[in-house]
Amino acid sequence: MRFSARALAELLHTDPASPVQYPTADQARVIEAPLEPLLVVAGAGSGKTKTMADRVVWLVANELVRPEQILGVTFTRKAAGELGTRIRQRLAALYRALDGEDAPGQDRLDPTVSTYHSFANGIVQDYGLRIGVERDSVMLGTAQAWQLAVSVVEAYSGEWSHFTAAKSTLVSAVLGMAGECAEHLTSPSVVRAALREHIEAVEGLQYSLTSARKPTQAVANLLDKLRTRVSVTELVDQYAAAKLARRQLDFGDLVALAARIAQEIPEATAMERQKYEVVLLDEFQDTSHAQMVLFSRLFADGRAVTAVGDPHQSIYGFRGASAGQLGTFRTAFPVGAPGGSLAPSPVSNLSVAWRNSTAILAAANTVSAALNVPAPWLRSAPSLTVPGLSPRPGAPLGEVRIGRFLADAPAGVQQAEAAGPAGPGVPRPVTEAEAVAAEVMFHSRRTFERDDSGDRLRPTIAVLCRGRKQFEPIRRELERNGIPVQIVGLGGLLRTPEIVEMLAVLRVLGDPDRSDSMLRLLAGARWRIGPADLMALGDWSRQLARAREAAVGRSARTGEAQGDDDAVIAPDAAESGSLVEAVDHLPPEGWESGAGRSLTSEGRERLGRLRDELRRLRDYVGDDLGTIIGEVERSILLDIEVAAKPGVGIHDARRNLDAFSEAVAGFTSTAERVDLPAFLAWLEAADAEEDGLPVTQLEASREAVQLLTVHASKGLEWDVVLVPGLNEGSFPSGTASRWSSGDSAIPWTLRGDAPELPQWDWDQPDAKEWLESEKRYAEEARAHAEREERRLAYVAFTRAKHVLVCTSSAWGGGRTRPTPASGYLFDLLTLAEQGEDGFTVLHWLAAEDEGDENPAAAVPQRATWPIDPLGPRRPALSEAAGAVAGAAQAFAAAGPAAREAWAPPAGRWSREVELALARRAQDEEKLPVTLPAHISASTLVELGEDPAAVLAQLRRPVPRQPGSAARKGTAFHAWIEEFYGTSGMLDLGEYPGAADAHVDEALGLDDMAEIFRNSSWAARTPAGIEVPIETKVGGVIVRGRIDAVFRDADGGWDLIDWKTGRPPSEANRAAKSVQLALYRLAWARLKEVPLESVRAAFFYVADNALIRPHDLAGETELERIIAAAVELGG
């Protein structure tokens, strides 16, 4: 080979002040691996992204493949962007280093980097017609899929007597089973047949071979559970039929259809193999069986497919991922062996952790050690042994700090004086939440990293919880100590005080039966309706309910006594009383209930103001959700309330409200129904999912402590990580999913990863043994779940770079007995007691000190109701408010001269004016400006039109306001990509602007789409769409993208640029055609064909006009544009 991995490191090293970063021996083996399948087991923080990028550079530098023959696939758009950027930067450095006689050419295409779903989308778009998938199929968002499933469940007319679940549970079951069928490439009919066969076999069994007694209720309950599962398969079929009728797909369909194409369409396999010689599959431990089938059918022909992953980080089993995927890769992608046989692909390891300190690695290796012990239910020999993580050279020691406390949150627990985490003599927190807050305050003052100028960087800190129910006590304690908190994920967000208040109002507006939400408003800190008024209002609501029933002729059924409003309250009338209705129609003055209760004058006045506010807000219910949310926020003064938080900046104070607005925007962009009731129902479904809906892309923050679940933390890192709640039953979780419980899972025997899972042996001689076998299966399922919990702990621990804090509490919430600490925490305690470097025990509650009674229950809780929101601050704040009001009155009454004296000095404004004038004078001096090394094609066009304006923009850049024309162009180009089915980097339904159907009409996109469909271009097949080009013009690299490339009948090339604006005038056509001239020159160079064999044209879609300039500039004319700009710039 021309270059080794070490030689490339030297070639690409450009900073003489720093040493060359040579790859490790393990990294070098991966970088220099032969062109054959390879499995790379990459531990947490082991530099896999850099290694993959370096492998691409090594392959290109040694001319083993061209860049465009390389495909990289990962899970998130963020990860795909990072990998793509890293590859492009490394390739650019390679080209610069080789520039000259060694340069392979100046016109190069980039590798393709995509997400797994985007790649599947491309396969379906390119070849879906061959299996009956229409090109105009629409991708369902999460909210849309949920709403469609709701309509299917509500329309169900089959057998339902065995149903015990709520409607929302059945909706989740339909979506869950549909997803599992897709992930494991099976169908509802196959699942239904297996379940019915099982049910019929058990129904014919006696309870015991030695007894004639009838089967027990437990047998009947389990059979009903299976019958419900059969009904769910019918609902899944109806869900699929509804999608088909609407030409819609969900994400599960996308991957399943792509796998089917790979299995059934040989031409698809041939075409994809022709495009890609090297395939990099990132995060392979999180792939599903369908994704394994897709890639193995496409690329398992001995070519260089590299799968990178870590079985210890496989934590998405509930989404179809399997920790055994990496082991399965070796046999799914075999290599040639002597004698023409096949052998499992080789394995390389990346085990040097570049993120974590030494002590944290010791914790991670300890918690993951048990995962290398094969599970007893495995029906195939484990093919992978994962080495422990090793520290990088010069890694700091770091810290692991552990604690066991009496209670999870301060509820009547006293503090004791002792040595605490912040030093001797400081009150030691005796609750877990206080310990977390104290640790955060302590470590936030420390210095772990500095910026390039040597200034201290504020540490990044995260609190990772196993479940969202842990968020609230920790959030309260952090905010009580003035620590800004960012709650990540919708589920946790819904429990924050400002969002709880917001939702109460929204629910009252959207559903008149939400008396619970109305009660929250009434008894809350703003309206403070007292108990007496609440009881009177309850009487009035029941009276209204009875009056409503009487109006429809049902008063006889209620058994009311004429003239006695409260004599007898029938259950249905009592239940139908609505506080929402009662507030909207307050009783007349002087009203008194049959129980002698009436509203106080103060209560009536407050209720009247609440009624008026709600009536005004109802006027907005028909508007878009964003408008409703904004009006509610302003009406209930939430914006002022959060802004008034002491010691908190406005951006931190509004963090939860802004995050809720983002959730609203996400819903409106993917839902079919975007009204308030649909949104509230969707929120309840999202909140019911413990793992929540997908979290938006997240970055570690230095501005706030981030509070999130461990699942949401995957792929991130922080300086300091705190993991509270390490109790048995919490972390590890006490619940274990198995297919025989719940309503959504398919039998594990039908899963693609069945050999890796425990199985229920349901072939038994009698019903008693059948039940016993299910219990044995449940035990194995619990052991299987514990392994995933252990992997989850490994992920949590390895998020920390410098400090890891792990805590537990004996008591919490309504526990009636103390909870043991997690085995994971005991593992760390053992290391600390053995003297492991870097381990510190903050406090460990001895078993004998746990007590027999929950300390929260032992102390009487006292509260004032209605609560005074100002509390002890009321006198001081009332005095301050009075002073402000008095000053305002004095100012209003003062004369002009006195008001002038109150005016602020103008000195600062004068200085601003002077600076602005000086800046303008400096601009007029025409400071020299040089063109950058790389410019865009549009910049080249602008240089041809007005070089002085371009140079002025380069001299002092001014942001340009995006307009609707740019929005229109972006949206239409994305639609074109979808139409031709080649948008490899775009998920269906995710092209820019696709979510905003309400603006499509304003932009005229529907009209342009119709014009395009009727044009000759719609019937032609492009040779390329959105093709990136890069070529040198006059010493400057110019980059752009050709919208579409077509092959002419005579073998020539036709380059088309779609335009959504109006055609230019005759006078401006020459200037605009510079763009086509550049594309023509770049394409001729790229394909090494004569310039005359390449044509180019603009197609103005709105006018259905083709403009084909016949006097396009050549290389010399384009270079003159650059030369003129260089001369003008001085």
mmCIF file of C-alpha atoms in Angstrom, residues 62 116 167 203 246 279 301 334 355 371 456 459 584 597 622 711 746 762 849 974 1112:
data_model
loop_
_atom_site.group_PDB
_atom_site.id
_atom_site.type_symbol
_atom_site.label_atom_id
_atom_site.label_comp_id
_atom_site.label_asym_id
_atom_site.label_seq_id
_atom_site.Cartn_x
_atom_site.Cartn_y
_atom_site.Cartn_z
ATOM 1 C CA ASN A 62 -4.578 4.238 -1.559
ATOM 2 C CA TYR A 116 -30.840 3.707 8.461
ATOM 3 C CA LYS A 167 -58.765 2.436 24.642
ATOM 4 C CA GLU A 203 -58.713 -25.155 25.748
ATOM 5 C CA ARG A 246 -54.640 6.457 2.306
ATOM 6 C CA VAL A 279 -20.308 -0.019 3.461
ATOM 7 C CA ASP A 301 -21.375 -10.986 -1.183
ATOM 8 C CA PRO A 334 -19.150 -14.407 5.961
ATOM 9 C CA ARG A 355 -13.656 9.991 26.951
ATOM 10 C CA LEU A 371 -22.580 -9.491 30.521
ATOM 11 C CA ARG A 456 -12.253 28.287 32.445
ATOM 12 C CA PRO A 459 -18.625 22.139 33.495
ATOM 13 C CA ASP A 584 -69.119 29.133 32.951
ATOM 14 C CA ARG A 597 -74.181 26.458 50.944
ATOM 15 C CA GLY A 622 -60.332 27.276 16.629
ATOM 16 C CA HIS A 711 -32.181 6.088 27.362
ATOM 17 C CA ILE A 746 -45.722 -11.054 19.199
ATOM 18 C CA TRP A 762 -46.237 -23.951 25.770
ATOM 19 C CA ASP A 849 -30.328 3.003 60.665
ATOM 20 C CA ALA A 974 -37.262 18.492 -1.858
ATOM 21 C CA LEU A 1112 -22.708 29.553 -22.339
#
